[in-house]
Short mmCIF file of C-alpha atoms and ligand atoms in Angstrom, two decimals:
data_model
loop_
_atom_site.label_atom_id
_atom_site.label_comp_id
_atom_site.label_asym_id
_atom_site.label_seq_id
_atom_site.Cartn_x
_atom_site.Cartn_y
_atom_site.Cartn_z
CA UNK W 145 12.88 -5.97 11.71
CA UNK W 146 13.26 -3.90 8.26
CA UNK W 147 11.90 -5.22 5.66
CA UNK W 148 15.39 -4.77 3.22
CA UNK W 149 16.63 -7.58 4.80
CA UNK W 150 13.52 -9.93 3.39
CA UNK W 151 11.97 -8.64 0.81
CA UNK W 152 12.75 -9.84 -2.46
CA UNK W 153 13.18 -13.93 -1.42
CA UNK W 154 11.46 -15.76 -3.78
CA UNK W 155 9.86 -18.31 -1.96
CA UNK W 156 5.82 -17.00 -0.99
CA UNK W 157 5.05 -14.36 1.79
CA UNK W 158 2.42 -12.57 2.10
CA UNK W 159 1.79 -8.74 4.04
CA UNK W 160 -1.11 -6.90 4.36
CA UNK W 161 -2.77 -3.92 4.71
CA UNK W 162 -4.98 -2.71 7.90
CA UNK W 163 -6.31 0.79 7.88
CA UNK W 164 -6.22 3.37 11.89
CA UNK W 165 -10.72 3.22 12.81
CA UNK W 166 -12.56 6.56 12.06
CA UNK W 167 -14.15 7.86 14.88
CA UNK W 168 -12.33 6.97 18.40
CA UNK W 169 -14.40 4.19 19.72
CA UNK W 170 -13.78 1.92 16.89
CA UNK W 171 -11.04 2.39 17.99
CA UNK W 172 -11.13 -1.32 19.34
CA UNK W 173 -12.91 -3.33 17.21
CA UNK W 174 -9.94 -1.85 14.36
CA UNK W 175 -8.15 -3.11 16.98
CA UNK W 176 -9.03 -6.34 17.48
CA UNK W 177 -9.11 -7.06 13.69
CA UNK W 178 -6.11 -5.69 12.90
CA UNK W 179 -4.59 -8.84 16.10
CA UNK W 180 -7.01 -11.20 14.41
CA UNK W 181 -4.54 -10.52 11.02
CA UNK W 182 -1.37 -10.72 13.09
CA UNK W 183 -2.20 -13.78 14.37
CA UNK W 184 -2.43 -15.26 11.24
CA UNK W 185 2.32 -14.50 10.99
CA UNK W 186 1.93 -12.82 7.38
CA UNK W 187 5.28 -11.10 6.60
CA UNK W 188 4.34 -7.79 7.86
CA UNK W 189 1.73 -5.23 8.53
CA UNK W 190 1.68 -1.65 6.47
CA UNK W 191 -0.89 0.67 9.00
CA UNK W 192 -2.19 2.79 6.39
CA UNK W 193 -2.29 7.73 7.68
CA UNK W 194 -5.23 9.35 7.15
CA UNK W 195 -3.56 11.98 5.00
CA UNK W 196 -5.94 14.73 6.17
CA UNK W 197 -4.88 14.37 10.00
CA UNK W 198 -8.90 12.39 10.93
CA UNK W 199 -7.11 8.69 11.39
CA UNK W 200 -3.29 9.24 11.41
CA UNK W 201 -3.56 10.04 15.06
CA UNK W 202 -3.46 6.04 15.64
CA UNK W 203 -1.48 4.87 12.93
CA UNK W 204 1.23 3.73 15.76
CA UNK W 205 -0.85 2.51 17.83
CA UNK W 206 -1.92 -0.17 15.85
CA UNK W 207 2.11 -1.41 14.12
CA UNK W 208 2.99 -0.79 18.23
CA UNK W 209 0.50 -3.19 19.67
CA UNK W 210 1.19 -5.37 16.45
CA UNK W 211 5.03 -4.66 16.21
CA UNK W 212 5.03 -5.98 20.48
CA UNK W 213 2.17 -8.01 21.13
CA UNK W 214 2.55 -10.15 17.50
CA UNK W 215 6.31 -9.82 16.77
CA UNK W 216 4.97 -8.86 12.80
CA UNK W 217 7.13 -6.49 10.96
CA UNK W 218 5.21 -3.61 10.98
CA UNK W 219 4.93 -0.45 8.17
CA UNK W 220 4.24 2.77 9.11
CA UNK W 221 2.75 4.88 6.83
CA UNK W 222 3.56 8.77 6.98
CA UNK W 223 1.93 11.03 3.76
CA UNK W 224 3.30 14.80 3.83
CA UNK W 225 0.81 16.69 1.79
CA UNK W 226 -0.17 20.49 2.91
CA UNK W 227 2.06 18.64 6.12
CA UNK W 228 4.50 21.31 8.29
CA UNK W 229 8.17 20.83 8.84
CA UNK W 230 7.36 20.47 12.89
CA UNK W 231 4.82 18.47 12.15
CA UNK W 232 6.44 15.91 10.15
CA UNK W 233 9.58 16.54 12.18
CA UNK W 234 7.78 15.32 15.20
CA UNK W 235 5.74 13.00 13.06
CA UNK W 236 9.50 10.99 12.61
CA UNK W 237 10.07 11.93 16.17
CA UNK W 238 7.32 10.30 18.00
CA UNK W 239 8.04 7.09 15.12
CA UNK W 240 11.50 7.06 16.34
CA UNK W 241 10.00 6.69 19.67
CA UNK W 242 7.77 3.91 19.38
CA UNK W 243 10.34 1.67 17.81
CA UNK W 244 8.84 1.79 13.76
CA UNK W 245 11.52 0.81 11.20
CA UNK W 246 9.50 0.34 8.27
CA UNK W 247 8.03 3.63 6.86
CA UNK W 248 5.90 3.99 3.85
CA UNK W 249 6.46 7.87 2.46
CA UNK W 250 3.82 8.45 1.10
CA UNK W 251 2.53 12.05 -0.51
CA UNK W 252 -1.49 12.12 -0.21
CA UNK W 253 -4.27 12.42 -1.80
CA UNK W 254 -5.50 16.51 -2.93
CA UNK W 255 -8.29 16.83 -1.58
CA UNK W 256 -10.31 19.08 -4.18
CA UNK W 257 -9.71 22.32 -0.57
CA UNK W 258 -5.75 21.48 -1.33
CA UNK W 259 -6.77 21.26 -5.24
CA UNK W 260 -8.16 24.94 -4.33
CA UNK W 261 -4.87 26.02 -2.48
CA UNK W 262 -1.53 27.88 -3.69
CA UNK W 263 0.71 24.56 -3.57
CA UNK W 264 3.95 27.44 -4.16
CA UNK W 265 3.43 27.51 -0.49
CA UNK W 266 3.26 24.24 0.69
CA UNK W 267 6.64 23.40 2.68
CA UNK W 268 6.29 18.79 0.75
CA UNK W 269 5.34 19.31 -2.61
CA UNK W 270 6.06 15.44 -3.02
CA UNK W 271 6.57 12.34 -2.17
CA UNK W 272 10.25 12.24 -2.66
CA UNK W 273 10.62 15.50 -0.41
CA UNK W 274 9.27 13.50 2.41
CA UNK W 275 11.78 10.94 1.53
CA UNK W 276 14.49 13.50 1.47
CA UNK W 277 13.12 15.53 4.74
CA UNK W 278 13.06 10.93 6.46
CA UNK W 279 16.36 9.31 5.56
CA UNK W 280 17.73 13.45 6.79
CA UNK W 281 16.31 12.36 9.97
CA UNK W 282 19.47 10.21 11.12
CA UNK W 283 16.86 7.83 11.46
CA UNK W 284 17.80 5.03 10.25
CA UNK W 285 14.21 3.69 9.27
CA UNK W 286 13.89 1.29 5.48
CA UNK W 287 11.73 3.24 3.46
CA UNK W 288 8.74 2.27 0.99
CA UNK W 289 7.42 4.71 -2.31
CA UNK W 290 3.91 4.08 -3.86
CA UNK W 291 3.91 3.17 -7.82
CA UNK W 292 1.32 3.11 -10.18
CA UNK W 293 1.71 -0.28 -13.10
CA UNK W 294 -0.92 1.55 -14.47
CA UNK W 295 0.22 4.97 -14.16
CA UNK W 296 -0.88 8.55 -11.54
CA UNK W 297 -3.77 10.08 -12.62
CA UNK W 298 -2.09 13.10 -12.66
CA UNK W 299 0.03 12.19 -14.57
CA UNK W 300 0.57 13.12 -17.98
CA UNK W 301 2.04 9.74 -18.99
CA UNK W 302 3.85 6.27 -18.18
CA UNK W 303 7.27 8.08 -19.10
CA UNK W 304 7.81 11.47 -16.56
CA UNK W 305 6.41 8.70 -14.47
CA UNK W 306 9.03 6.52 -14.24
CA UNK W 307 11.18 9.19 -14.53
CA UNK W 308 9.60 11.13 -11.20
CA UNK W 309 9.44 6.89 -9.39
CA UNK W 310 13.76 6.48 -9.94
CA UNK W 311 13.99 10.39 -8.29
CA UNK W 312 11.25 9.00 -5.39
CA UNK W 313 13.68 6.30 -5.31
CA UNK W 314 16.93 7.66 -5.84
CA UNK W 315 16.33 9.76 -2.54
CA UNK W 316 16.27 7.03 -1.09
CA UNK W 317 13.80 4.19 -1.11
CA UNK W 318 14.89 0.90 -0.18
CA UNK W 319 11.35 -0.70 -1.81
CA UNK W 320 7.76 0.30 -3.52
CA UNK W 321 4.11 -0.85 -3.39
CA UNK W 322 2.45 -0.45 -6.18
CA UNK W 323 -1.34 0.63 -6.29
CA UNK W 324 -3.67 -2.31 -6.80
CA UNK W 325 -4.21 -3.96 -10.21
CA UNK W 326 -6.92 -6.64 -11.40
CA UNK W 327 -4.95 -7.58 -14.37
CA UNK W 328 -1.80 -9.06 -13.90
CA UNK W 329 -0.42 -8.19 -17.40
CA UNK W 330 -0.06 -4.85 -16.55
CA UNK W 331 2.08 -5.92 -14.24
CA UNK W 332 4.65 -7.48 -16.12
CA UNK W 333 4.33 -4.67 -18.47
CA UNK W 334 5.54 -2.26 -15.30
CA UNK W 335 7.70 -4.16 -13.96
CA UNK W 336 9.91 -4.69 -17.24
CA UNK W 337 9.49 -1.24 -18.17
CA UNK W 338 10.89 0.24 -14.40
CA UNK W 339 13.71 -2.49 -14.34
CA UNK W 340 14.33 -0.42 -17.97
CA UNK W 341 14.47 3.02 -16.90
CA UNK W 342 17.49 1.97 -13.51
CA UNK W 343 15.78 1.40 -11.06
CA UNK W 344 16.74 -2.02 -8.96
CA UNK W 345 14.23 -2.51 -6.01
CA UNK W 346 12.49 -4.66 -4.91
CA UNK W 347 8.93 -4.17 -5.59
CA UNK W 348 5.58 -5.52 -4.11
CA UNK W 349 2.51 -6.26 -5.87
CA UNK W 350 -0.96 -4.40 -4.28
CA UNK W 351 -3.56 -7.30 -4.46
CA UNK W 352 -6.98 -6.45 -3.12
CA UNK W 353 -9.32 -9.47 -2.98
CA UNK W 354 -12.73 -7.38 -3.57
CA UNK W 355 -15.40 -8.64 -1.35
CA UNK W 356 -18.90 -6.75 -2.57
CA UNK W 357 -20.50 -5.81 -5.54
CA UNK W 358 -19.82 -1.33 -3.65
CA UNK W 359 -16.29 -2.40 -3.59
CA UNK W 360 -15.84 -1.85 -6.36
CA UNK W 361 -16.56 1.15 -7.72
CA UNK W 362 -14.92 2.85 -4.98
CA UNK W 363 -11.57 1.23 -5.76
CA UNK W 364 -12.10 1.73 -9.66
CA UNK W 365 -12.36 5.40 -8.23
CA UNK W 366 -9.97 5.82 -6.02
CA UNK W 367 -6.88 3.97 -7.77
CA UNK W 368 -7.75 4.64 -11.42
CA UNK W 369 -7.54 0.45 -12.54
CA UNK W 370 -8.93 -1.32 -14.95
CA UNK W 371 -10.79 -4.32 -14.41
CA UNK W 372 -10.45 -7.00 -17.51
CA UNK W 373 -13.48 -8.07 -18.97
CA UNK W 374 -12.89 -11.71 -16.44
CA UNK W 375 -13.64 -9.62 -13.53
CA UNK W 376 -15.81 -7.95 -14.83
CA UNK W 377 -17.84 -11.20 -15.27
CA UNK W 378 -18.03 -12.62 -11.38
CA UNK W 379 -18.66 -9.39 -10.21
CA UNK W 380 -22.42 -9.16 -13.13
CA UNK W 381 -22.45 -12.69 -11.96
CA UNK W 382 -22.21 -12.27 -7.39
CA UNK W 383 -22.21 -8.86 -7.19
CA UNK W 384 -25.73 -9.19 -5.91
CA UNK W 385 -25.12 -12.27 -3.64
CA UNK W 386 -22.80 -10.74 -0.70
CA UNK W 387 -21.30 -14.69 0.18
CA UNK W 388 -20.89 -15.25 -3.36
CA UNK W 389 -19.17 -12.46 -4.70
CA UNK W 390 -16.83 -13.14 -1.37
CA UNK W 391 -16.52 -16.70 -2.56
CA UNK W 392 -15.43 -15.32 -5.31
CA UNK W 393 -13.61 -12.01 -5.05
CA UNK W 394 -11.41 -13.85 -2.83
CA UNK W 395 -10.42 -17.57 -5.37
CA UNK W 396 -10.07 -14.40 -8.04
CA UNK W 397 -7.56 -12.63 -5.80
CA UNK W 398 -6.26 -15.77 -4.96
CA UNK W 399 -5.66 -16.70 -8.27
CA UNK W 400 -3.63 -13.39 -8.88
CA UNK W 401 -1.02 -14.17 -5.84
CA UNK W 402 -0.16 -17.46 -7.69
CA UNK W 403 0.50 -16.79 -11.55
CA UNK W 404 1.79 -13.72 -9.76
CA UNK W 405 4.74 -16.43 -7.54
CA UNK W 406 4.74 -18.55 -10.74
CA UNK W 407 6.70 -16.18 -12.70
CA UNK W 408 8.65 -15.62 -10.21
CA UNK W 409 7.21 -12.75 -7.35
CA UNK W 410 8.21 -13.47 -3.81
CA UNK W 411 6.34 -10.59 -1.47
CA UNK W 412 3.00 -9.72 -2.83
CA UNK W 413 1.09 -7.02 -0.57
CA UNK W 414 -2.66 -7.89 0.74
CA UNK W 415 -5.23 -5.03 0.41
CA UNK W 416 -7.27 -6.91 3.26
CA UNK W 417 -8.43 -3.39 4.51
CA UNK W 418 -9.66 -5.49 8.37
CA UNK W 419 -11.37 -8.31 7.48
CA UNK W 420 -9.14 -11.41 9.72
CA UNK W 421 -11.32 -13.81 6.90
CA UNK W 422 -10.80 -12.13 4.51
CA UNK W 423 -7.07 -12.95 4.53
CA UNK W 424 -7.01 -16.43 6.61
CA UNK W 425 -9.00 -17.14 3.46
CA UNK W 426 -6.28 -16.00 1.48
CA UNK W 427 -3.69 -18.36 3.40
CA UNK W 428 -5.33 -21.31 3.75
CA UNK W 429 -5.83 -21.49 0.03
CA UNK W 430 -2.73 -21.15 -0.44
CA UNK W 431 -1.71 -22.38 2.34
CA UNK W 432 0.85 -25.41 0.69
CA UNK W 433 2.38 -23.07 -0.97
CA UNK W 434 3.77 -20.33 1.15
CA UNK W 435 4.53 -23.57 3.52
P1 LIG C 1385 4.45 10.98 -5.21
O1 LIG C 1385 5.35 10.12 -5.38
O2 LIG C 1385 4.66 12.37 -4.87
O3 LIG C 1385 3.25 11.40 -6.53
C1 LIG C 1385 2.65 11.94 -6.91
C2 LIG C 1385 2.71 12.23 -7.72
O4 LIG C 1385 3.32 13.35 -7.90
C3 LIG C 1385 2.50 11.16 -9.48
O5 LIG C 1385 2.07 11.57 -10.44
C4 LIG C 1385 4.51 11.78 -9.43
O6 LIG C 1385 4.40 11.38 -10.95
C5 LIG C 1385 3.59 12.80 -9.85
N1 LIG C 1385 5.61 13.89 -9.20
C6 LIG C 1385 6.44 12.99 -7.70
N2 LIG C 1385 6.97 13.84 -8.25
C7 LIG C 1385 7.21 14.73 -9.18
C8 LIG C 1385 7.88 16.26 -9.27
N3 LIG C 1385 9.37 16.75 -8.20
N4 LIG C 1385 7.83 17.27 -9.91
C9 LIG C 1385 6.55 16.63 -10.46
N5 LIG C 1385 5.10 15.68 -10.30
C10 LIG C 1385 6.51 14.57 -9.52
N6 LIG C 1385 -2.59 7.77 0.19
C11 LIG C 1385 -3.20 8.26 1.99
O7 LIG C 1385 -3.35 9.61 2.96
N7 LIG C 1385 -2.50 7.30 3.19
C12 LIG C 1385 -2.32 6.26 3.07
O8 LIG C 1385 -1.79 5.07 3.52
C13 LIG C 1385 -1.74 5.16 1.48
N8 LIG C 1385 -1.39 4.19 1.35
C14 LIG C 1385 -0.46 3.94 0.33
C15 LIG C 1385 -0.83 2.92 -0.49
C16 LIG C 1385 0.19 2.54 -1.08
C17 LIG C 1385 0.81 1.11 -1.49
C18 LIG C 1385 -0.60 2.88 -2.61
C19 LIG C 1385 0.57 2.70 -3.83
C20 LIG C 1385 -1.16 4.53 -2.15
C21 LIG C 1385 -1.28 5.31 -0.73
N9 LIG C 1385 -1.58 6.26 -0.51
C22 LIG C 1385 -2.22 7.15 0.27
C23 LIG C 1385 -2.38 6.56 -1.85
C24 LIG C 1385 -1.71 8.09 -2.18
O9 LIG C 1385 -1.26 8.65 -1.18
C25 LIG C 1385 -1.78 9.17 -3.72
O10 LIG C 1385 -2.33 8.46 -4.37
C26 LIG C 1385 -1.14 9.89 -4.42
O11 LIG C 1385 -1.65 10.98 -4.47
C27 LIG C 1385 0.67 10.02 -4.75
O12 LIG C 1385 0.86 9.68 -3.30
P2 LIG C 1385 2.48 9.53 -4.11
O13 LIG C 1385 2.62 9.02 -3.03
O14 LIG C 1385 2.77 8.19 -4.05
O15 LIG C 1385 2.82 11.09 -4.70
#
C-alpha cells in the first residue's frame, strides 16, 4: 500500500522506524525485533539505510519480510551520497523486484572522508537528485523526503533550508518526515513556515523516546535538537536509573504524541530503534486514543 493513500487523515496513526543489523550475525535478532514491532500493527514501518554501505543490503530484506509476512506497509530508505548512477539504478531495480512501493529518498550524512572529497564529481549531491532519479526511473514509487524543524545543520538559515525543501518536494516527494524534536512548538512553528512557503504535502513528525541517559548525547549530536528544560530535568533525575529513565522517556514521548494529535496531527512516526517493548508501551499508553 502506498503511504499517500492514508497520510493526512485525521485519526491518530503511529508508524515505527527500525534499522537493519550492522553485522551478519545480528541479522536474526534484528529481524525478530522488527517482527515483534510489526505484530503491533502500526500504520507502517520504515527501514533505514546505511549510507556508507554497511547495513544497506539488509534494508530490503527486512522491509520485504515485514510487508509479506505481517502485511504492514513499509517504507524503505535509500541514500545517494557517494553513490554512482549504476549503484542507484541497481538499487531501484532491486526495490521494484522486491515490490517496494514507498521510498524515503535521502542524501545521507557526510562522513569526514566525504567532507574532504571533491564533491563536483559526485553523481548525486543532494536528496533532490535522488528524488528526480526515482521519478525518472518510471517506477510508481510513493516518495518521502526528510525535513528539519530545527534547520539542517549545513544550512545557513531556515529560509534557505525551506527553499531547498520546496525544490525537493516539487521534484516528486509525496510526504515529508521530520528529524526528531523534543519541543512540539518548534514543529508547529516549522509547519506554519513551510505551509506559508507553499509546501502542502503531509508532514509526519518524528518522535524519539529517549530511554537511557547515554542516548541523549547521541541524539543531540546526530540531530542537533534542542533539549527543553523540562526534558533535561527528567534526564538529571532519572539518567542513572535505567528502568526509571525508560519509563520517563516513554511518558515524555507519549505526551508529545498526545499534544500533536490534539493539535490536528494524525500521523506520527516513532524512532523506536528496534525496541519492541518501547513501541508496545507507547501503543498501550495511547490505546483508547488510537481506537
Ligand atoms: P538534503 O535534502 O540533500 O539536504 C541536505 C542539506 O543540503 C540541507 O542543508 C539542504 O538545505 C541543503 N540542500 C539541499 N538541496 C540543495 C541544493 N540544491 N543546493 C544547495 N543546498 C542544498 N541517513 C542515513 O544514512 N540513512 C537513513 O536511513 C536515514 N534516514 C533518515 C530519516 C529521516 C526522517 C531523517 C530526518 C534523516 C535521515 N537520515 C538518514 C539522515 C540524513 O541522511 C541526514 O540528515 C543528511 O545530512 C541530510 O539528508 P537529506 O536527505 O535531508 O539531504
